[in-house]
Coordinates of C-alpha atoms and ligand atoms in Angstrom, one line a residue:
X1334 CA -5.1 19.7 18.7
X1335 CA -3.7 23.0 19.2
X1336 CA -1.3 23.9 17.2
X1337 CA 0.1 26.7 18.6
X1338 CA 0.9 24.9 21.9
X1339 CA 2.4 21.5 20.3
X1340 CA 4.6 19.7 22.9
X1341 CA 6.6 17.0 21.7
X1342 CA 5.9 14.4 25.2
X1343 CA 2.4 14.3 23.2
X1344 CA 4.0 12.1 20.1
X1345 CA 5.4 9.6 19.9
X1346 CA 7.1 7.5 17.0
X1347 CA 4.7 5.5 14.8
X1348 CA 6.4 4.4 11.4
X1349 CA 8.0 5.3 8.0
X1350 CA 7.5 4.5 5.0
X1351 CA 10.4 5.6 2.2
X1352 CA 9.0 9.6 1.4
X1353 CA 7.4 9.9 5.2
X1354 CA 7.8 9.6 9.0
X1355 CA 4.7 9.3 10.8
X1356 CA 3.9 10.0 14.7
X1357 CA 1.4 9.3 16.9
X1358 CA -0.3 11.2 19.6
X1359 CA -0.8 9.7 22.8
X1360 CA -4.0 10.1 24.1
X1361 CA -6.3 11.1 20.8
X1362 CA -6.5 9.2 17.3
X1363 CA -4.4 11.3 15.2
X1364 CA -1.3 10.9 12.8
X1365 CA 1.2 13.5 11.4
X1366 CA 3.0 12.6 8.2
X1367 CA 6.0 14.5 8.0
X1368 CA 8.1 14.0 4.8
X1369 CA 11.7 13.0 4.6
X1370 CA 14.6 14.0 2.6
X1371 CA 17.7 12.0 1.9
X1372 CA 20.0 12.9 4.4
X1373 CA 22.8 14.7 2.2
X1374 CA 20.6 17.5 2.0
X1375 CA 20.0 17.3 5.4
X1376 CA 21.8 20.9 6.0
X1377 CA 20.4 22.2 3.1
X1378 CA 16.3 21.0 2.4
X1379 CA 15.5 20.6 -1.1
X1380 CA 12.5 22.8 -1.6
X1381 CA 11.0 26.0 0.3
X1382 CA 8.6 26.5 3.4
X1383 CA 5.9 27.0 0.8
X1384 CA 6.9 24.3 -1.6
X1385 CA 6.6 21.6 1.0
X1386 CA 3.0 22.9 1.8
X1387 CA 2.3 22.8 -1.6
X1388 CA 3.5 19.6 -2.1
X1389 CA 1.4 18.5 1.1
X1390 CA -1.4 20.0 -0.1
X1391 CA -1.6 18.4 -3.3
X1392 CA -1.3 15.0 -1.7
X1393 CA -4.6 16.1 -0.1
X1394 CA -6.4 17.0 -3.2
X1395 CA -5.0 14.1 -5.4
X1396 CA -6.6 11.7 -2.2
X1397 CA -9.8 13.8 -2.2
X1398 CA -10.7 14.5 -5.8
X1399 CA -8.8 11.5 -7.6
X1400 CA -8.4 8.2 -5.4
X1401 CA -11.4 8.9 -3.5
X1402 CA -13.2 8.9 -6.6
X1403 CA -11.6 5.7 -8.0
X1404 CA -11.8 3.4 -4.4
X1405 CA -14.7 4.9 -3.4
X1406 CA -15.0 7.5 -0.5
X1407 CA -15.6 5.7 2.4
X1408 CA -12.3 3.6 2.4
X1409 CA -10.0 7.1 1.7
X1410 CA -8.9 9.6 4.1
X1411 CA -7.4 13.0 3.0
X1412 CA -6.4 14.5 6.5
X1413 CA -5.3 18.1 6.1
X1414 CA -2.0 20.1 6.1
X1415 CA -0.9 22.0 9.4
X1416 CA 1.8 24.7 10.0
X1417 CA 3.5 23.4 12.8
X1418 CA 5.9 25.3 15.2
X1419 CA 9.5 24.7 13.7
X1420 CA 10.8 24.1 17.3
X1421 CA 7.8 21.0 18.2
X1422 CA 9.4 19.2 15.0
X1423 CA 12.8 19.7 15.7
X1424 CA 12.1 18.2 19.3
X1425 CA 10.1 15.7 18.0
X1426 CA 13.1 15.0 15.1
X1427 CA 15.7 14.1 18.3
X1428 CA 13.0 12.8 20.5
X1429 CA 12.1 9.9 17.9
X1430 CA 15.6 9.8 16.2
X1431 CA 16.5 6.1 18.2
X1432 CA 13.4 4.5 17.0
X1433 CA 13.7 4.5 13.8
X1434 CA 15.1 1.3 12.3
X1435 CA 18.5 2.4 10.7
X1436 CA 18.0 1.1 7.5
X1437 CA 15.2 3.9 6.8
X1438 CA 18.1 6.8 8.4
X1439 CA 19.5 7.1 4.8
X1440 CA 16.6 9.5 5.0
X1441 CA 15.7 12.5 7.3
X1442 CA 13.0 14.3 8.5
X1443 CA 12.0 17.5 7.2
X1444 CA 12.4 19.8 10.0
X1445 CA 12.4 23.3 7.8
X1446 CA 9.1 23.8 6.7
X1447 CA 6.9 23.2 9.4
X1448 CA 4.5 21.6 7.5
X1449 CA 3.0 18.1 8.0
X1450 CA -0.5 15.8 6.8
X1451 CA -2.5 15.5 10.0
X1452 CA -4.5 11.9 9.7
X1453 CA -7.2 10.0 12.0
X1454 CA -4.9 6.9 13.5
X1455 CA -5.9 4.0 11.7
X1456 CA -4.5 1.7 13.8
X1457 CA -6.4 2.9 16.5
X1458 CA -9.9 3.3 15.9
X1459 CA -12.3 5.1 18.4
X1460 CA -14.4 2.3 20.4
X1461 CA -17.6 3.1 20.7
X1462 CA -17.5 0.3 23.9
X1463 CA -14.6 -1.5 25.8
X1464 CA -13.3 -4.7 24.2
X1465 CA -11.9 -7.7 25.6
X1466 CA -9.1 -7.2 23.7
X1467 CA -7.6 -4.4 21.6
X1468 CA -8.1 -3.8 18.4
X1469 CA -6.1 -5.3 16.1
X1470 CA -4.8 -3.8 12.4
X1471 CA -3.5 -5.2 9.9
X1472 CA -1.9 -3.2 7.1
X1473 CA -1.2 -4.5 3.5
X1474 CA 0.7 -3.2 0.7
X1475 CA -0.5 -5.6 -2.1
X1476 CA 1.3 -4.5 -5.3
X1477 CA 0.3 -4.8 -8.6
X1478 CA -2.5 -7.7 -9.2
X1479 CA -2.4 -8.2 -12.5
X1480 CA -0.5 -9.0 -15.7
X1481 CA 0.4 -6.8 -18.8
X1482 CA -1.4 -7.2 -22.1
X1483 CA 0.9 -8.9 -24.8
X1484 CA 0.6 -5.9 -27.0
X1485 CA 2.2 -3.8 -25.2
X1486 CA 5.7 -6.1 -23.9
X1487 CA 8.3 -6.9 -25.9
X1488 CA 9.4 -9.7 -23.6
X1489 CA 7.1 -12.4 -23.2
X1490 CA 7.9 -13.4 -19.8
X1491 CA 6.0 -9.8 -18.4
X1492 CA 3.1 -11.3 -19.6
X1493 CA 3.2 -15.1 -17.6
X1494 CA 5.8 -13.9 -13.9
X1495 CA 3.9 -10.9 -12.7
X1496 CA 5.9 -7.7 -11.8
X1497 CA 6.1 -8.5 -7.8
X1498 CA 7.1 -12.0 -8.1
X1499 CA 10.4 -10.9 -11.2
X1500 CA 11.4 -8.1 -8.4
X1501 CA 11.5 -10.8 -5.6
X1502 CA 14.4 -12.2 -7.4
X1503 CA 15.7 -8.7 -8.3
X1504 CA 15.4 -7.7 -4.4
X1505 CA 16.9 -10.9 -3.4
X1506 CA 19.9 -10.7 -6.0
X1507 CA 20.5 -7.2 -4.6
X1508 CA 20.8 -8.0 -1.0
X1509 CA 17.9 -6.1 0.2
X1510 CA 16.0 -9.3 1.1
X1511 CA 17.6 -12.2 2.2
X1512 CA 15.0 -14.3 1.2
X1513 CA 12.2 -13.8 -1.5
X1514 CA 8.5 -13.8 -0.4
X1515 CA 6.4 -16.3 -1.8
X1516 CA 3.2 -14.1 -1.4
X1517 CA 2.2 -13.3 -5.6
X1518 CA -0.3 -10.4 -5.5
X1519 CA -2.4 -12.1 -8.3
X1520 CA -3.4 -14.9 -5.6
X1521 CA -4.2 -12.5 -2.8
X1522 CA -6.7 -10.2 -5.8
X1523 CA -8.1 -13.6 -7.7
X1524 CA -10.9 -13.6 -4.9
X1525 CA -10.8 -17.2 -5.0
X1526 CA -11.0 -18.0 -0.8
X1527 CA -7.8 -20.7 -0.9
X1528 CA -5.6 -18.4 -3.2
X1529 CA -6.0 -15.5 -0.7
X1530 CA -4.9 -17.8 2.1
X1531 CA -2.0 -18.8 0.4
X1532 CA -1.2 -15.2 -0.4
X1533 CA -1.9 -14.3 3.2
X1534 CA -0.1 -16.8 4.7
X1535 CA 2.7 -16.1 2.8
X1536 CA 2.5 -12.3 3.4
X1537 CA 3.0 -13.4 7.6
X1538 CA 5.7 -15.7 6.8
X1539 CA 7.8 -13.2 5.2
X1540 CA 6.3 -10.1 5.3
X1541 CA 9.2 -7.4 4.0
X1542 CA 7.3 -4.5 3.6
X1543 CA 3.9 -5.9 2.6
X1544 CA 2.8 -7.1 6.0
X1545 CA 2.3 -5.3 9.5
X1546 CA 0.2 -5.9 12.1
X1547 CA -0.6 -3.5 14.8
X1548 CA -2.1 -4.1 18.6
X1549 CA -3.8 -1.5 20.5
X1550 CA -2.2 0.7 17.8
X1551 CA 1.4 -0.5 18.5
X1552 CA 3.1 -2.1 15.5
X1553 CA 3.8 -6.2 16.7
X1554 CA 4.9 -7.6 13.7
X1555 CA 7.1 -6.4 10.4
X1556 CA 10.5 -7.0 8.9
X1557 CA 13.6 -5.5 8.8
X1558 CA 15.6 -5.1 5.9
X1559 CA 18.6 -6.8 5.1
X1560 CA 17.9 -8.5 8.5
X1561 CA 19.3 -12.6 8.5
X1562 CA 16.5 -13.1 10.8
X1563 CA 12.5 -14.0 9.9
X1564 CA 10.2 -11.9 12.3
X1565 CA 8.9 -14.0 15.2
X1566 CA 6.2 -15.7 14.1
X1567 CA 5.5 -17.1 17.2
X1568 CA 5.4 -14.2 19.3
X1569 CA 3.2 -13.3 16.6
X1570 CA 1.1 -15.9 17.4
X1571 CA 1.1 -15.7 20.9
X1572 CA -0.5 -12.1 20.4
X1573 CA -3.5 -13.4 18.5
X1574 CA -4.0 -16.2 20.4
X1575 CA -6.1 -14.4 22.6
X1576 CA -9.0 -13.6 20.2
X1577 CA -9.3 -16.8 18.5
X1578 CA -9.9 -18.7 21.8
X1579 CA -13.4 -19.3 20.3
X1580 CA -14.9 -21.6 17.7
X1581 CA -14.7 -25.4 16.6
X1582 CA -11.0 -25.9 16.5
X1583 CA -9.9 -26.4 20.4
X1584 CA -8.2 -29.4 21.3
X1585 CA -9.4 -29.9 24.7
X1586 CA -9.4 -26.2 25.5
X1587 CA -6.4 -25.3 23.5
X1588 CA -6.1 -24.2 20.1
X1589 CA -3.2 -25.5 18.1
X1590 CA -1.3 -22.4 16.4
X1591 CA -2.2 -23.8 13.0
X1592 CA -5.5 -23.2 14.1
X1593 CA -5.1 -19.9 15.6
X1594 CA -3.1 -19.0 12.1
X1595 CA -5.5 -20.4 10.0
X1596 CA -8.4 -18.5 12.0
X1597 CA -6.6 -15.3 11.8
X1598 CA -6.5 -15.3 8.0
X1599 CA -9.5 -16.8 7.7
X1600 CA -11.2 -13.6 9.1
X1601 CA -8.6 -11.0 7.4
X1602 CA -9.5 -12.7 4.1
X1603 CA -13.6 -12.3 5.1
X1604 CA -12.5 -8.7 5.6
X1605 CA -11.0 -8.4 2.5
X1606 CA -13.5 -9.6 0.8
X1607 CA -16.7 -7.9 2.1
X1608 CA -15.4 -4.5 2.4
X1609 CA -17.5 -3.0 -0.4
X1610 CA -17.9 0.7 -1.1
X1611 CA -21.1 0.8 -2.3
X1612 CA -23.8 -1.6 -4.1
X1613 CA -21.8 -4.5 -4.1
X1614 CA -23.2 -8.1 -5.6
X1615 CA -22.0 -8.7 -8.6
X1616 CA -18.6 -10.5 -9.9
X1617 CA -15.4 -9.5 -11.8
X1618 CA -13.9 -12.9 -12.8
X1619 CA -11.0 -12.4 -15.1
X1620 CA -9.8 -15.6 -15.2
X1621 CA -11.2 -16.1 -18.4
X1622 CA -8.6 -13.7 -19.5
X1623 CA -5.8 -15.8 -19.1
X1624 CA -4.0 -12.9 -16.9
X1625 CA -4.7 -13.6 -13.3
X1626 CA -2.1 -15.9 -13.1
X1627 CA 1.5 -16.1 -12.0
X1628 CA 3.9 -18.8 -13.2
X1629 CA 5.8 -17.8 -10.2
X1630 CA 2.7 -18.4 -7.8
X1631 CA 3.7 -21.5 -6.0
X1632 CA 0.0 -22.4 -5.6
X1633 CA -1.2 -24.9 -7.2
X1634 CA -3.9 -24.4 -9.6
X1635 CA -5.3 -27.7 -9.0
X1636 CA -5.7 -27.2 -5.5
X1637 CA -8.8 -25.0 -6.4
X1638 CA -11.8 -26.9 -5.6
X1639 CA -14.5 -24.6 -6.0
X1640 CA -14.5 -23.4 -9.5
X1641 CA -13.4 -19.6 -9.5
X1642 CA -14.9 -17.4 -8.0
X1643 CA -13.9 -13.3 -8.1
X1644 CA -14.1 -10.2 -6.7
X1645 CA -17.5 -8.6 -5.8
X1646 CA -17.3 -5.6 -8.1
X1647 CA -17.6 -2.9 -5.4
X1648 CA -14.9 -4.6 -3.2
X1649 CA -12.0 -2.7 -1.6
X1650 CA -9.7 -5.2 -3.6
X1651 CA -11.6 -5.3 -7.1
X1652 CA -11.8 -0.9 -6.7
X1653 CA -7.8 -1.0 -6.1
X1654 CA -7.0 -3.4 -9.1
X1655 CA -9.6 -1.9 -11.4
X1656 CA -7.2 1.6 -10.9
X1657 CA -3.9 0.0 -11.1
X1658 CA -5.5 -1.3 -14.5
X1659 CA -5.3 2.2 -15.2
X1660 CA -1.8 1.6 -16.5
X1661 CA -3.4 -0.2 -19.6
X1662 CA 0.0 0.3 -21.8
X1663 CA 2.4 -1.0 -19.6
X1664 CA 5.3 1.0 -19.3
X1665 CA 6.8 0.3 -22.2
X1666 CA 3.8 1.4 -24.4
X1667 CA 3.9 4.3 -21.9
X1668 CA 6.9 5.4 -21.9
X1669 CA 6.8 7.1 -25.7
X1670 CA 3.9 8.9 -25.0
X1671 CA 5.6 10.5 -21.8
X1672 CA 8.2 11.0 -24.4
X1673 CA 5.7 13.1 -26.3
X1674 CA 4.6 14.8 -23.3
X1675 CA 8.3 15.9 -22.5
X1676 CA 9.2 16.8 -25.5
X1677 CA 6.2 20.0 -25.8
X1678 CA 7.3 20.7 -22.5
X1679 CA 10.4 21.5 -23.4
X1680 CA 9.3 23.6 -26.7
X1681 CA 6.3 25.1 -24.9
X1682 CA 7.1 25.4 -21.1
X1683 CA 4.7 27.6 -20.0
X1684 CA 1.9 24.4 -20.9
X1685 CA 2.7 22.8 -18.0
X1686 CA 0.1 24.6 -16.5
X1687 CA -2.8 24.1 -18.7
X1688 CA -1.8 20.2 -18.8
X1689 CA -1.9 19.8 -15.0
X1690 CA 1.3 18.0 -15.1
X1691 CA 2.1 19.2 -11.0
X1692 CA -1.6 19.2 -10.5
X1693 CA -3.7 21.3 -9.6
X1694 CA -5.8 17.5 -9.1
X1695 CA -9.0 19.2 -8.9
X1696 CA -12.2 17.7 -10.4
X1697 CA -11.0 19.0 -14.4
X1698 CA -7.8 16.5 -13.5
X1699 CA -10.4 13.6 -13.0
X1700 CA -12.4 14.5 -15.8
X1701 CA -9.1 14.6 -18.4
X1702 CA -8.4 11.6 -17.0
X1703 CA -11.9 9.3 -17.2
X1704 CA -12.5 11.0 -20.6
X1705 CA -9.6 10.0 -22.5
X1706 CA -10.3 8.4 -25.5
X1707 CA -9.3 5.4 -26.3
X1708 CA -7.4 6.2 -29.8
X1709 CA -4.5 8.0 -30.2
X1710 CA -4.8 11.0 -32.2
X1711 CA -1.3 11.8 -31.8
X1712 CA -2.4 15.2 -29.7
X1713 CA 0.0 16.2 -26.6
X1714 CA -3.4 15.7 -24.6
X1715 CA -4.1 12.4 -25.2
X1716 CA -0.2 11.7 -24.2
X1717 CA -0.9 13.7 -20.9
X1718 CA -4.0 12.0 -20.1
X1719 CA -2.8 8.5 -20.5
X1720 CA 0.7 9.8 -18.4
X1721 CA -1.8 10.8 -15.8
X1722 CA -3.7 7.6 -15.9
X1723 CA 0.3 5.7 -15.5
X1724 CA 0.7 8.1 -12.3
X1725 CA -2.4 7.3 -10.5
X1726 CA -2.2 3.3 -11.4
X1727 CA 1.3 3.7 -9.8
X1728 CA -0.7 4.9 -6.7
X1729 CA -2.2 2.6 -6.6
X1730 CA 0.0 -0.3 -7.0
X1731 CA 2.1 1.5 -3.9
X1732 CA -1.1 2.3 -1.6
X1733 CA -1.5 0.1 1.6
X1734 CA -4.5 -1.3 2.9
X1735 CA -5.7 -1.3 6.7
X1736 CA -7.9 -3.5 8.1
X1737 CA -9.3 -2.9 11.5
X1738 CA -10.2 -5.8 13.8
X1739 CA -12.1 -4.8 16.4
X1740 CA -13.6 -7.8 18.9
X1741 CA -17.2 -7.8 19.4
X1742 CA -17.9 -8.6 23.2
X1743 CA -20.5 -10.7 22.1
X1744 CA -21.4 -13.8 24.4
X1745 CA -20.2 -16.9 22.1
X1746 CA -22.8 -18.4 20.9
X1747 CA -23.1 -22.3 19.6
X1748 CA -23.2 -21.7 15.8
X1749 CA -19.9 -22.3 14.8
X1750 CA -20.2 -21.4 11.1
X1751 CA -21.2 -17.8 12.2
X1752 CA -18.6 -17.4 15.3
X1753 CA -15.7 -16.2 13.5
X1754 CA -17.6 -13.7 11.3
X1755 CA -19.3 -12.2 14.7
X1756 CA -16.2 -12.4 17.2
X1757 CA -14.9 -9.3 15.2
X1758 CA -16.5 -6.2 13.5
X1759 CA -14.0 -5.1 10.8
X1760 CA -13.5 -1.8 8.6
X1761 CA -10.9 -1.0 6.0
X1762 CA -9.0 2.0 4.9
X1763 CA -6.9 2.5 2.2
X1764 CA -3.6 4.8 3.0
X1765 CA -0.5 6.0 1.3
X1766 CA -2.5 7.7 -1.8
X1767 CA 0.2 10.6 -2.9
X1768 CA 0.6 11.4 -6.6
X1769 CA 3.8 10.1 -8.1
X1770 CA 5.6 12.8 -10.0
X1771 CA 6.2 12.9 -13.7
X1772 CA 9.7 11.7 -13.2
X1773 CA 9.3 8.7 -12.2
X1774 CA 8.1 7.6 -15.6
X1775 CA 11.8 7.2 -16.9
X1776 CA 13.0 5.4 -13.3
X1777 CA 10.1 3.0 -13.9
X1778 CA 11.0 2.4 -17.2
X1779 CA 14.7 1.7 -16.3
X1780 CA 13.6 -0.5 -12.7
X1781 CA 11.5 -2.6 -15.1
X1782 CA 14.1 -3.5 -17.7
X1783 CA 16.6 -4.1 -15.1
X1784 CA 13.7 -6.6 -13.0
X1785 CA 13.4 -8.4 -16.5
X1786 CA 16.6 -8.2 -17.1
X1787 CA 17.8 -10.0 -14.0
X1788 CA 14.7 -12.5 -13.4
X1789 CA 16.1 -13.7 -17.3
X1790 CA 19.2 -14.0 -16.0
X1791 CA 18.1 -16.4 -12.3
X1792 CA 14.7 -16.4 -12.7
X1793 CA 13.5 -19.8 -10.9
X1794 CA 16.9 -20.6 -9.8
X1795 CA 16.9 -18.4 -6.2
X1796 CA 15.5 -20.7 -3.4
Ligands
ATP1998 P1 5.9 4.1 1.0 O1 7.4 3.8 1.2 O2 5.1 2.8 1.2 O3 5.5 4.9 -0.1 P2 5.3 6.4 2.6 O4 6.6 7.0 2.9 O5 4.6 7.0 1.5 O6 5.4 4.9 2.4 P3 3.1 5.9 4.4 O7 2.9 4.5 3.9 O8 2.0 6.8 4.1 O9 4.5 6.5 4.0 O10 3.3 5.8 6.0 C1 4.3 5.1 6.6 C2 3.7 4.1 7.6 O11 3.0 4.9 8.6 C3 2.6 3.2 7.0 O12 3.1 2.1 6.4 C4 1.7 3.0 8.2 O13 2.2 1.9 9.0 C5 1.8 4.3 9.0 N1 0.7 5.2 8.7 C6 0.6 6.0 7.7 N2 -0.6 6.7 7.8 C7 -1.2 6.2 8.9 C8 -2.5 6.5 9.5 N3 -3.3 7.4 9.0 N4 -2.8 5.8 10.6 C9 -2.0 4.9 11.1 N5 -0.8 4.6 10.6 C10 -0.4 5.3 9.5
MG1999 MG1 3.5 3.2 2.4
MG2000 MG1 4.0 6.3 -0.4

């Protein structure tokens, strides 16, 4: 990519998510992430040229030195900022402005500082051979997958409905959704095969902005806000159709779409489950702990047949729920300590620095945070280290997962139990890994008594 001869024909609109706009090139496997702004200050951009970089670069060393370290490297990339020419975004700004759904337009695009995250496109991986098919991608934001300690709550109901399932009904109340999902995080992290089914199949029936899944690096299926309509999940269907054509559940030559559905999570659960990033083997099983389940979950517990089993320790899944557990306080055990935190900011500005609140998040950030003892000694430190640990469990429980599907053009063969494991190579990624800033403590505190609040209020009553 050169970037002092960017044309804007080369890009093309990709997706958004609520801070960025992402673009595809045409012809080589690259992403930028430009950021948005609210569209007030769409005359007037809320930080500098050299802020935005900043800010861009930090999102580059919080993936690098922090989440890398926590997932494990080999699912995280960190990409790397570029100066673009202010007049290829500002092309590229009206060139994409139609396709962008109009219930994400209550933002814009940064087109003042140049600036952008250059990414490998994970939804179009490089084949190493032709396919029959192309690939297929399927990107999941999971949420939080587990449920607060007692200590920490002071309403008891934070501690049975876990945080996804309570905002469903807050989400639904609101009019953003018109219908709640019933996908519960805790059933798609328990790594028990038939809860992850459930949770999957429930992601693909109402998908809001948990669920997408690309072809050939185009996006085929998602939801639109507010929308009275369910995505298509027959034309869903009729995309995937093609690479499940194989294994023991024809009907003289024709698969039924149950079968096709069932197939397709089948394998994206397999995925799930075998992405490890490093020795992998042995099991986290917390259900001992009474926590990995949701009231709200409509699965039924009976229904598990095989006693429980977890995640493998080094799994994608277990790695992502092991740093969301990061946030061991809750937020309401959190949110006096960020109290503390603020407070000897205000009496002693200047250490803002020395604390790392804006980063830098080099390897000394990591250390304060893996370091921190378990006591409170009532030092500022320990308040910033445990405020750090809140922020990057928050990235956590906000990051998305990609799986890549690639087909194998392997000649069937007649094993059946093997077939669906060997039509497809898959790899996973995990993507959206930028710090959350320090205040978002106070928002979260607020969002989560208004979530309780409300699910009090209708909680079980909402269809
Ligand atoms: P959120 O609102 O979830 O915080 P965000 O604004 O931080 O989102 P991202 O999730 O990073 O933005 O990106 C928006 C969308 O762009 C993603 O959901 C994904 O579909 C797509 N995307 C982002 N990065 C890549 C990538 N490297 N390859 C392919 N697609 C990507
Ligand atoms: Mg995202
Ligand atoms: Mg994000």
């Amino acid at each position: 990519m050169e970037l002092d001869r960017m044309d804007e024909n080369d890009w093309k609109y990709h997706g958004e998510g609520n801070k960025s706009l992402v673009v595809s090139h045409v012809q080589h496997c690259r992403v930028l992430r430009l950021l948005k702004y609210p569209a007030e200050d769409s005359e007037n951009p809320p930080q500098t040229a050299e802020q935005a970089f900043r800010q861009i670069q930090n999102i580059v060393d919080f993936t690098s030195n922090v989440m890398s370290c926590l997932l494990g490297e080999k699912f995280v990339h960190s990409g790397e900022v570029v100066r673009l020419p202010l007049e290829f975004v500002r092309q590229l700004s009206i060139k994409i402005q139609h396709q962008r759904p109009a219930w994400r337009c209550d933002k814009v695009m940064d087109i003042y500082s140049g600036c952008a995250l250059c990414l490998p496109n994970l939804t179009s991986p490089t084949l190493h051979q032709p396919t029959p098919t192309p690939p297929l991608c399927i990107e999941i934001k999971p949420k939080c997958g587990f449920l607060p300690s007692p200590k920490h709550v002071s309403k008891d109901i934070k501690t049975r409905v876990c945080r996804y399932c309570m905002h469903q009904h807050y989400k639904v109340a609101n009019g953003k959704w018109k219908r709640r999902s019933l996908y519960c995080p805790l059933d798609l992290f328990s790594g028990n095969r038939q809860r992850m089914h459930f949770a999957i199949r429930h992601l693909i029936e109402e998908p809001q902005n948990n669920l997408k899944v690309f072809k050939g690096g185009q996006c085929i299926y998602s939801s639109k806000e507010g929308s009275d309509e369910s995505p298509d999940t027959n034309s869903l269907l009729h995309h995937l159709r093609p690479y499940f054509l194989r294994g023991n559940n024809r009907v003289n030559g024709h698969m039924t779409t149950k079968a096709v559905l069932n197939d397709f999570i089948q394998v994206l659960g397999n995925a799930l489950l075998s992405a490890a990033g490093g020795d992998g083997g042995q099991v986290t099983d917390r259900t001992g702990e009474g926590r990995s389940f949701c009231e709200a979950s409509l699965f039924n517990r009976e229904r598990i047949r095989h006693g429980s089993q977890g995640l493998p320790t080094n799994n994608i899944l277990s790695r992502i729920l092991q740093t969301q557990m990061l946030d061991s306080l809750d937020i309401e055990g959190l949110y006096p300590l960020y109290c503390r935190v603020e407070q000897h900011l205000q009496d002693f500005p200047k250490d803002r620095t020395g604390l790392q609140i804006d980063g830098p998040y080099d390897q000394n950030f990591l250390e304060k945070v893996q370091k921190c003892s378990m006591e409170d000694d009532g030092s500022v430190e320990y308040a910033a280290a445990k405020v750090h640990q809140y922020r990057i469990a928050m990235t956590a429980k906000d990051c998305s997962i990609m799986v890549t599907l690639v087909p194998s053009g392997e000649e069937e063969d007649d094993d059946e139990e093997n077939e669906k494991a060997r039509a497809f190579s898959s790899s996973v990624s995990v993507l959206d890994l930028d710090p959350k800033p320090l205040d978002s403590v106070p928002r979260q505190l607020r969002l989560d008594q208004k979530i309780v609040s409300c699910y009090l209020r209708t909680g079980g009553t909402l269809p």
